[in-house]
PDB file of C-alpha atoms in Angstrom:
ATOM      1  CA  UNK A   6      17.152   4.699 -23.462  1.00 60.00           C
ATOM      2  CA  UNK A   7      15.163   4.326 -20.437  1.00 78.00           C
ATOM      3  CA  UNK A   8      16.438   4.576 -17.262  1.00 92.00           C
ATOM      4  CA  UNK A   9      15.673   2.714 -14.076  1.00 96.00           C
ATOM      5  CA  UNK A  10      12.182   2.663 -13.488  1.00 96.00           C
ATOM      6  CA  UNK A  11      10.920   2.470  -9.790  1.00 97.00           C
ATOM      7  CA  UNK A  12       6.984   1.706  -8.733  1.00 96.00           C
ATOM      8  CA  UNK A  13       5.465   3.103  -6.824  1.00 97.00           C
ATOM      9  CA  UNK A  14       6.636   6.639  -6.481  1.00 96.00           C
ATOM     10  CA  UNK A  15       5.139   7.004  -3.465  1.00 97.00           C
ATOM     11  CA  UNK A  16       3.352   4.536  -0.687  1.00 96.00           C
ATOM     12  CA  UNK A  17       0.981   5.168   2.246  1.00 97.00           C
ATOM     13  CA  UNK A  18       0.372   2.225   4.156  1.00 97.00           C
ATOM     14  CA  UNK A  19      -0.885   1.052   7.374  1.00 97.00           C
ATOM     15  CA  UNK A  20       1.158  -1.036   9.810  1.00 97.00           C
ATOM     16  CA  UNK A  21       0.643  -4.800   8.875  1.00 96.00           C
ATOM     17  CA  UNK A  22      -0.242  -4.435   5.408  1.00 97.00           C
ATOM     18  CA  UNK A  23       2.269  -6.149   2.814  1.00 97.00           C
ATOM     19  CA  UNK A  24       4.220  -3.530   0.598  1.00 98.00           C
ATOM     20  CA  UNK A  25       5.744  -4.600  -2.500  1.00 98.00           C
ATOM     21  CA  UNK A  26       8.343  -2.035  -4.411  1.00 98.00           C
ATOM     22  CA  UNK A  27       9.224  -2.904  -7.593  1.00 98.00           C
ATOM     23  CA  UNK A  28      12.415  -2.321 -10.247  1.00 97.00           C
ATOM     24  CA  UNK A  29      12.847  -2.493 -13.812  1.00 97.00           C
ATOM     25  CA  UNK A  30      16.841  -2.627 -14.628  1.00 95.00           C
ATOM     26  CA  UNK A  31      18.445  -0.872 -17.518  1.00 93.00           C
ATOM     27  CA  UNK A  32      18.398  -2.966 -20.612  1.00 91.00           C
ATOM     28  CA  UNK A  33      22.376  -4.887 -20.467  1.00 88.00           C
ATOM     29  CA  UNK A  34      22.902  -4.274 -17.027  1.00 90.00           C
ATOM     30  CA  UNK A  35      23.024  -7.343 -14.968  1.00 87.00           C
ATOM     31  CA  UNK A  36      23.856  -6.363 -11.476  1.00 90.00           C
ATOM     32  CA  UNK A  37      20.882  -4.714  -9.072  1.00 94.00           C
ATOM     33  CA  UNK A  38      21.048  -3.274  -5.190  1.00 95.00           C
ATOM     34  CA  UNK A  39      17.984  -1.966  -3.290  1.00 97.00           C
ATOM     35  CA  UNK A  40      19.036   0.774  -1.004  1.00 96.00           C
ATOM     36  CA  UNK A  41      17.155   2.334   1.673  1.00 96.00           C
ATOM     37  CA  UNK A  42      17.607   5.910   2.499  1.00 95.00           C
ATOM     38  CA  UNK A  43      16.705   7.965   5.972  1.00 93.00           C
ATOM     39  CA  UNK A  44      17.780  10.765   8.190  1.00 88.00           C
ATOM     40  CA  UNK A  45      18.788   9.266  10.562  1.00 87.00           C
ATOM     41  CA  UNK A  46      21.201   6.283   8.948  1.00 87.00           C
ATOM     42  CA  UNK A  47      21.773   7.517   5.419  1.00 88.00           C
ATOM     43  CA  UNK A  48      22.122   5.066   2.519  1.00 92.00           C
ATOM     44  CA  UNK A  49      22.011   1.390   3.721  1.00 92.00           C
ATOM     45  CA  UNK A  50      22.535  -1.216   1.151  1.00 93.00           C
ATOM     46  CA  UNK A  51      19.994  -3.750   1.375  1.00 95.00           C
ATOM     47  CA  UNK A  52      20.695  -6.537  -0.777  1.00 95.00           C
ATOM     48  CA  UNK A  53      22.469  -6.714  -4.559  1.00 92.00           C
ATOM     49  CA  UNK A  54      21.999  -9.291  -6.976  1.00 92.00           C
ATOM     50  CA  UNK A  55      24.662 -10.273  -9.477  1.00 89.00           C
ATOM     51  CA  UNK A  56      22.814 -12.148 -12.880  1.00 89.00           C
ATOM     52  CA  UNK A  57      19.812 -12.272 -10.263  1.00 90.00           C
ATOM     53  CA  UNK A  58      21.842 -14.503  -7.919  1.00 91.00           C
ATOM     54  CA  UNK A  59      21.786 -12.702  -4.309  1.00 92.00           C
ATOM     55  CA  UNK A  60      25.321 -12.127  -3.775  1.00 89.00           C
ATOM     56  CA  UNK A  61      24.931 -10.267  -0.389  1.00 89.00           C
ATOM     57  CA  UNK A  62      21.492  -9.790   1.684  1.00 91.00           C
ATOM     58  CA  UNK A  63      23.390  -9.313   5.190  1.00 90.00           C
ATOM     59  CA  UNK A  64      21.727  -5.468   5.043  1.00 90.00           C
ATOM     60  CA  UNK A  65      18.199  -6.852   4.873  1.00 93.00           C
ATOM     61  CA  UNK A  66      17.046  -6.104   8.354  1.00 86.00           C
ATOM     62  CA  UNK A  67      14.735  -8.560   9.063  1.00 84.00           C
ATOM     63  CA  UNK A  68      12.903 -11.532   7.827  1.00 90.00           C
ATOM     64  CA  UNK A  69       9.922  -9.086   7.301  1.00 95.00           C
ATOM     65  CA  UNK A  70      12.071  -7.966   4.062  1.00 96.00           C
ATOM     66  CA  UNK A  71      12.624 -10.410   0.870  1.00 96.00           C
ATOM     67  CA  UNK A  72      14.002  -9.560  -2.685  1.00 97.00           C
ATOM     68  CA  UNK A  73      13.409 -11.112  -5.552  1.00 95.00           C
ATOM     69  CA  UNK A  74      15.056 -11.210  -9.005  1.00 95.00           C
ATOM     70  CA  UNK A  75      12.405 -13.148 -11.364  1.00 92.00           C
ATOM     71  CA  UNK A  76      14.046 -12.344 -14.250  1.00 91.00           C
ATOM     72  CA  UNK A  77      16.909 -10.311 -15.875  1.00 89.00           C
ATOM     73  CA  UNK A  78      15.299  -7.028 -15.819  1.00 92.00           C
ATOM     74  CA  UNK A  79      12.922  -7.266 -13.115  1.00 95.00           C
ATOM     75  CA  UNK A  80      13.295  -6.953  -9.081  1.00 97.00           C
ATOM     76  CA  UNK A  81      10.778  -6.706  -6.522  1.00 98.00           C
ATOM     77  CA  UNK A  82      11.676  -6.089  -2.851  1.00 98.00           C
ATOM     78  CA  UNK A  83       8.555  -7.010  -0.088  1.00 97.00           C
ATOM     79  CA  UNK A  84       7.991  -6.295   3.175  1.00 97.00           C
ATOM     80  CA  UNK A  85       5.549  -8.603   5.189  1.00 96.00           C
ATOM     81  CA  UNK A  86       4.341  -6.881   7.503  1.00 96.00           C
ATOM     82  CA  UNK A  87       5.298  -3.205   7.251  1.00 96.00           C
ATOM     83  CA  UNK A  88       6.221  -1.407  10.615  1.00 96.00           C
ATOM     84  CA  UNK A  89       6.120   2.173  10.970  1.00 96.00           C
ATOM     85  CA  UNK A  90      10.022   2.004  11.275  1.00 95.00           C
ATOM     86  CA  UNK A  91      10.232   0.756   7.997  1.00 96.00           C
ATOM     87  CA  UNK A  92       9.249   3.940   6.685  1.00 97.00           C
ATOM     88  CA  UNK A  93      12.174   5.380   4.095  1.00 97.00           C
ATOM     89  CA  UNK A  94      13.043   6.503   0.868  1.00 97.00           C
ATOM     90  CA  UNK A  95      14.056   2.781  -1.146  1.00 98.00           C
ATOM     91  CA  UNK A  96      16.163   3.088  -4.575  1.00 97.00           C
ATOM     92  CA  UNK A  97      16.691   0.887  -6.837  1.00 97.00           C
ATOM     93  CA  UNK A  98      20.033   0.938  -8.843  1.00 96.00           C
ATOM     94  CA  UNK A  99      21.569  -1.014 -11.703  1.00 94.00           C
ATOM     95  CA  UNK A 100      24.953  -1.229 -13.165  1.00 91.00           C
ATOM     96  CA  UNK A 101      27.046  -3.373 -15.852  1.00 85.00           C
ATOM     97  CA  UNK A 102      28.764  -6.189 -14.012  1.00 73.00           C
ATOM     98  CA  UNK A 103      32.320  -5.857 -13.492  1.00 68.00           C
ATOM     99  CA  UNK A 104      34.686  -6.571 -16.237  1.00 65.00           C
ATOM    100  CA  UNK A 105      32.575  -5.920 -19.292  1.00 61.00           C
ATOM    101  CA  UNK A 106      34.402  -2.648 -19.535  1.00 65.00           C
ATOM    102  CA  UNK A 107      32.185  -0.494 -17.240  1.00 71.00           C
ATOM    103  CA  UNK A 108      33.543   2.006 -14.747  1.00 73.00           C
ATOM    104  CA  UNK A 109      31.722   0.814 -12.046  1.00 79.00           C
ATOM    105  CA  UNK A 110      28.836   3.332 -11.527  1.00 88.00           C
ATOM    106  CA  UNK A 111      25.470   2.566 -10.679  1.00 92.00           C
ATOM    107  CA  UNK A 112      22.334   4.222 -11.964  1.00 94.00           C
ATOM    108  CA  UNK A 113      20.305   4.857  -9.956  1.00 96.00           C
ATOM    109  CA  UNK A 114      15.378   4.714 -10.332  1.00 96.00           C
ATOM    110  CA  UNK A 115      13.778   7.789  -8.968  1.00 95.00           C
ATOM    111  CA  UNK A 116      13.121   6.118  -5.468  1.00 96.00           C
ATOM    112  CA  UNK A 117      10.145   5.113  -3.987  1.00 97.00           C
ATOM    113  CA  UNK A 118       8.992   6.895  -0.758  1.00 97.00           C
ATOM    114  CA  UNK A 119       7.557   4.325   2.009  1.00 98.00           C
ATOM    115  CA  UNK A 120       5.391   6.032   4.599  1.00 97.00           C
ATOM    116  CA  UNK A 121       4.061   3.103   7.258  1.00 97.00           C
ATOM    117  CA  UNK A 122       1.042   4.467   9.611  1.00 96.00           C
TER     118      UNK A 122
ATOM    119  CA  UNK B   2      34.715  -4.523   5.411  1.00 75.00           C
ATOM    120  CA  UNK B   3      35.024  -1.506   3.587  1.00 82.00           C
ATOM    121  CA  UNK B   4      33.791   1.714   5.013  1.00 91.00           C
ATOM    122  CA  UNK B   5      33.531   5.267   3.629  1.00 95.00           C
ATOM    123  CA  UNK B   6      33.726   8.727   6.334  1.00 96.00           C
ATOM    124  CA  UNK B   7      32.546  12.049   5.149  1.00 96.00           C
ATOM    125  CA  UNK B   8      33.213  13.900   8.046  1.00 95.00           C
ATOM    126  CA  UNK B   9      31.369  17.322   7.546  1.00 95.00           C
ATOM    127  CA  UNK B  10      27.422  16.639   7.717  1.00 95.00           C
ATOM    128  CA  UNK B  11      26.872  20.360   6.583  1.00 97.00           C
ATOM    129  CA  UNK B  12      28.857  23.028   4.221  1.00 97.00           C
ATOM    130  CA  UNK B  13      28.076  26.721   3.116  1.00 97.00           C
ATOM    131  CA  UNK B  14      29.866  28.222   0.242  1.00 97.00           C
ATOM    132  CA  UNK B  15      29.166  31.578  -1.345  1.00 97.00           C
ATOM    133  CA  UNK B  16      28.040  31.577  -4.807  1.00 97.00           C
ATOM    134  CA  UNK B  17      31.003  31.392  -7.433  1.00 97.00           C
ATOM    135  CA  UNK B  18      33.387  30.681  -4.745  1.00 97.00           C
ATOM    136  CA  UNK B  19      35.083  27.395  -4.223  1.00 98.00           C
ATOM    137  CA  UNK B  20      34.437  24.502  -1.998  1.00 98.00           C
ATOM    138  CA  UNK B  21      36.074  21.028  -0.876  1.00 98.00           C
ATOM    139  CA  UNK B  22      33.856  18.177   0.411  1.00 98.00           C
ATOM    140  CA  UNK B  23      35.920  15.443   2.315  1.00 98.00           C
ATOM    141  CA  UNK B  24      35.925  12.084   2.007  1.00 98.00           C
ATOM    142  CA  UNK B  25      38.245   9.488   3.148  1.00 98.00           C
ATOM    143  CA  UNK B  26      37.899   5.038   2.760  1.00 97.00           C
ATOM    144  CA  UNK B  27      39.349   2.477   4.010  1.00 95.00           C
ATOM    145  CA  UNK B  28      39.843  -1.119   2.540  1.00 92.00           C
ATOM    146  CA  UNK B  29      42.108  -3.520   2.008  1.00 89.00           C
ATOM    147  CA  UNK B  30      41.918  -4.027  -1.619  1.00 88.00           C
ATOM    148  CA  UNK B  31      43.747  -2.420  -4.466  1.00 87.00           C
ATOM    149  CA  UNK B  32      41.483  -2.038  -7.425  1.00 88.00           C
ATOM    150  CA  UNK B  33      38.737   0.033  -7.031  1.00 91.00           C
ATOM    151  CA  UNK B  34      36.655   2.521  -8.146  1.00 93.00           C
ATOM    152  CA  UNK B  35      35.551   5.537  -6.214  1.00 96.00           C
ATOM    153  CA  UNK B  36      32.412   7.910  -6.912  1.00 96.00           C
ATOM    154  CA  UNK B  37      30.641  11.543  -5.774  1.00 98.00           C
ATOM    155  CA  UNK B  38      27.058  11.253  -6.264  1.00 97.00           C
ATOM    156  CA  UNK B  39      24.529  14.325  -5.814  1.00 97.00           C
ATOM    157  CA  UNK B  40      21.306  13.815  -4.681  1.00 96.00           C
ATOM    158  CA  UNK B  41      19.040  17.644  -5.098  1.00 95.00           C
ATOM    159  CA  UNK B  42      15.554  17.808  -3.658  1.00 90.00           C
ATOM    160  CA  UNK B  43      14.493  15.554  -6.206  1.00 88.00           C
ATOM    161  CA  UNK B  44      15.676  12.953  -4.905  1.00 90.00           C
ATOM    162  CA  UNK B  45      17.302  11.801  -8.003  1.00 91.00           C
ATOM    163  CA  UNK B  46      20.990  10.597  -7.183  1.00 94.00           C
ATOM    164  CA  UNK B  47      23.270  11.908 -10.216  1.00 95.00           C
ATOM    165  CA  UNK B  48      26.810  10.920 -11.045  1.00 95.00           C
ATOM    166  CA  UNK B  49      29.210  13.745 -10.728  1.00 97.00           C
ATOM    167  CA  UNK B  50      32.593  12.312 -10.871  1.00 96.00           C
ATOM    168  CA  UNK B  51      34.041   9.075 -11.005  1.00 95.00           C
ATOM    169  CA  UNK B  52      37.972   7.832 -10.172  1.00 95.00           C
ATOM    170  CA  UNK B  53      39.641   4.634 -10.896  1.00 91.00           C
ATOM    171  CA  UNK B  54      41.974   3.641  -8.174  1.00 91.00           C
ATOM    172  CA  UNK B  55      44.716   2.542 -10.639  1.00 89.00           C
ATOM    173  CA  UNK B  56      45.051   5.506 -12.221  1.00 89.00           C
ATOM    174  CA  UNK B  57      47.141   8.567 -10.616  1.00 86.00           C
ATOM    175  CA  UNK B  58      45.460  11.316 -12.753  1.00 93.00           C
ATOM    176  CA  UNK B  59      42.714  13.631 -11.211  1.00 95.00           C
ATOM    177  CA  UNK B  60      39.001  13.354 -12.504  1.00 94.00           C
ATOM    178  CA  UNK B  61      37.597  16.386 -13.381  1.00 95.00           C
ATOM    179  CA  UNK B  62      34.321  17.087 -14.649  1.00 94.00           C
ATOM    180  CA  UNK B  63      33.908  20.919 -16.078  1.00 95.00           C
ATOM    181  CA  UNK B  64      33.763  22.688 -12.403  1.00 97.00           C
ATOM    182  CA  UNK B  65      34.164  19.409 -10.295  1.00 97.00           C
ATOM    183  CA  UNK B  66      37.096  17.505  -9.730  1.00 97.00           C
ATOM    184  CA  UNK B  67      38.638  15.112  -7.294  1.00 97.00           C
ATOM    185  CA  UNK B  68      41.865  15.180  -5.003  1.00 97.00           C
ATOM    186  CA  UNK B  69      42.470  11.327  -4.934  1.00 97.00           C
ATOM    187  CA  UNK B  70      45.376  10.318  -2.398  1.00 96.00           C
ATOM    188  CA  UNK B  71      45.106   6.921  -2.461  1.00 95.00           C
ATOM    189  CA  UNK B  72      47.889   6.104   0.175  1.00 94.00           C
ATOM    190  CA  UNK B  73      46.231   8.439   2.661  1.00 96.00           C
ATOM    191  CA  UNK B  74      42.574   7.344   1.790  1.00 96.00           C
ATOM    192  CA  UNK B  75      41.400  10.342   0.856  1.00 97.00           C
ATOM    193  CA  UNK B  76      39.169  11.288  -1.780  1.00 97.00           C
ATOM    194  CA  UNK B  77      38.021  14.969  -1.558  1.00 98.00           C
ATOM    195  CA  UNK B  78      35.659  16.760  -4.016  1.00 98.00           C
ATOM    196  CA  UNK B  79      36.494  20.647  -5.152  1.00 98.00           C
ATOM    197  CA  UNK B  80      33.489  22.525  -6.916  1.00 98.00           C
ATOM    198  CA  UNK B  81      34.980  25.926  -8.774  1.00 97.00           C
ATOM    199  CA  UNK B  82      32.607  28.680  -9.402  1.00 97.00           C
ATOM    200  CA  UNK B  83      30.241  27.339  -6.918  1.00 97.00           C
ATOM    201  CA  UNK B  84      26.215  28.001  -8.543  1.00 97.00           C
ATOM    202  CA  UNK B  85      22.845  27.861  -6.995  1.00 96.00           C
ATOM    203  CA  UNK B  86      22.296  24.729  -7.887  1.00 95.00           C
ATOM    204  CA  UNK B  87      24.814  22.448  -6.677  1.00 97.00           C
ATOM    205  CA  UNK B  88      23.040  23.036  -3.571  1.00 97.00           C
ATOM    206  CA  UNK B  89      22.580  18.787  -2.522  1.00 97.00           C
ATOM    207  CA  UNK B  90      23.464  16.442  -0.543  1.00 97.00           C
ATOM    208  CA  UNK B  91      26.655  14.869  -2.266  1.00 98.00           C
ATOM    209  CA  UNK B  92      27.438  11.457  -1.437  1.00 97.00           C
ATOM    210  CA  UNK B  93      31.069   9.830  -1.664  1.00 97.00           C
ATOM    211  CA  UNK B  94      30.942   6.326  -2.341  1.00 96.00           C
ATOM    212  CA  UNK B  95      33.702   3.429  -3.116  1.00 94.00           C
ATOM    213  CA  UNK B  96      33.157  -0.112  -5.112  1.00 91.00           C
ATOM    214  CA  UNK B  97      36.129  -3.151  -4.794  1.00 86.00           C
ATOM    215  CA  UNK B  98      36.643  -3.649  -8.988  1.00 82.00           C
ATOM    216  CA  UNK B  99      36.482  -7.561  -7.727  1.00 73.00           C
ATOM    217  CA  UNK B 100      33.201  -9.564  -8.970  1.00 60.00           C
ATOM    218  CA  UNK B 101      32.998 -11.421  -6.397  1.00 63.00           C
ATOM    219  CA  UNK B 102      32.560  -8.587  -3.991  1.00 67.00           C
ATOM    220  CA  UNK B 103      31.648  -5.095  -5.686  1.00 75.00           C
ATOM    221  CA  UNK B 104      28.852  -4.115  -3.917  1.00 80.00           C
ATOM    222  CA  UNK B 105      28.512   0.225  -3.190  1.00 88.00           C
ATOM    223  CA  UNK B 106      29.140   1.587   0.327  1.00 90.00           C
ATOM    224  CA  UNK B 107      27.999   5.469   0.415  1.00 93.00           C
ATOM    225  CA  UNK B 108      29.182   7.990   3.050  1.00 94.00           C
ATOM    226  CA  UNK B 109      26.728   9.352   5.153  1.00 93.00           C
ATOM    227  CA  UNK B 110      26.593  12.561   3.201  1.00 95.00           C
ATOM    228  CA  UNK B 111      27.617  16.135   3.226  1.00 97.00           C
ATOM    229  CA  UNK B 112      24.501  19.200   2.416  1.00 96.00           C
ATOM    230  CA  UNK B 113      25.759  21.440   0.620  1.00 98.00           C
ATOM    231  CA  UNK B 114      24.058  25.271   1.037  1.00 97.00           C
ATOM    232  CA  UNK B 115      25.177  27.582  -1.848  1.00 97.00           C
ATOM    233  CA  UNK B 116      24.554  31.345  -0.298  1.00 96.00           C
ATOM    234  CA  UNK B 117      23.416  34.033  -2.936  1.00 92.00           C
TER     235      UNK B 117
END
């Protein structure tokens, strides 16, 4: 069974250009969060989706950043425009939704590694 | 809100020695769930252990395994027979078992050197 599957691996970008990261779920899971990782502040949840309804976007940090859920499987997250602050490590992870017997984890793509100029 | 503490950013251990990595929550809620993840160079975050909130019983994994105190908050990790490569960054982390708010907070993390 695949796993979560994260494009690109790896981004070089200039400040201004659009960036889109994208996320294909585990087949059966239904709930998706986009995490962004750095040295300085660690794992920040970004936004999750429950049966791609948002359910909580309130770590988004800007209106530059939007996540979509287009279908069950599929997630992209944008940024428009990049900033060289927005440079990061972003993961995408999936889980079963709560109550369908699951213990909860998450599993996590291989991360993609931003790098704004 | 919810909010996990691990309050040692750095640990050393010697190799086949034994290490605890702290990690202590708070919330409000009852039913949980409560995770270690380790995250190598790769990248790649990995499930080590997981603990239900409800149940009083210690996870353990093979070498891993978990000191949950759940009136005191506390979930600490203890790696026996430490090996080169559990050297990470481990990452406590603590989901409400409600659906309508079971989204992941993660501790800041703790790197873990193993010494030869």
């Amino acid at each position: 069974d695949a796993g979560v599957i994260q494009s690109p691996r790896h981004e070089v970008t200039e400040m201004g250009q659009e960036v889109t990261l994208r996320c294909k779920l585990i087949s059966g899971h239904n709930s998706l969060f986009w995490y962004r990782q750095t040295m300085m502040r660690g794992l920040e949840l970004l936004i999750y989706f429950n049966n791609n309804v948002p359910i909580d976007d309130s770590g988004m940090p800007e209106d530059r950043f939007s996540a979509k859920m287009p279908n069950a499987s599929f997630s992209t997250l944008k940024i428009q425009p990049s900033e060289p602050r927005d440079s990061a490590v972003y993961f995408c992870a999936s889980s079963l939704g709560l109550g369908q017997g699951n213990t909860g984890e998450l599993f996590f793509g291989e991360g993609s590694r931003l790098t704004v100029l | 809100a919810q909010t996990v503490t691990q309050s040692q950013p750095e640990m050393s251990v010697q190799e086949a020695e034994t290490v605890t990595l702290s990690c202590t929550y708070d919330t409000s809620e009852s039913d949980y769930y409560l995770f270690w993840y380790k995250q190598p160079p790769s990248r790649q975050m990995i499930l080590v252990i997981r603990q239900e909130a409800y149940k009083q019983q210690n996870a353990t994994e093979n070498r891993f395994s978990v000191n949950f105190q759940k009136a005191a908050k506390s979930f600490s990790l203890k790696i026996s027979d430490s090996q080169l490569g559990d050297a990470a960054m481990y990452f406590c982390a603590y989901r409400n078992a409600m659906n309508r708010d079971d989204k992941i907070i993660f501790g800041k993390g703790t790197r873990l050197h193993i010494l030869p």
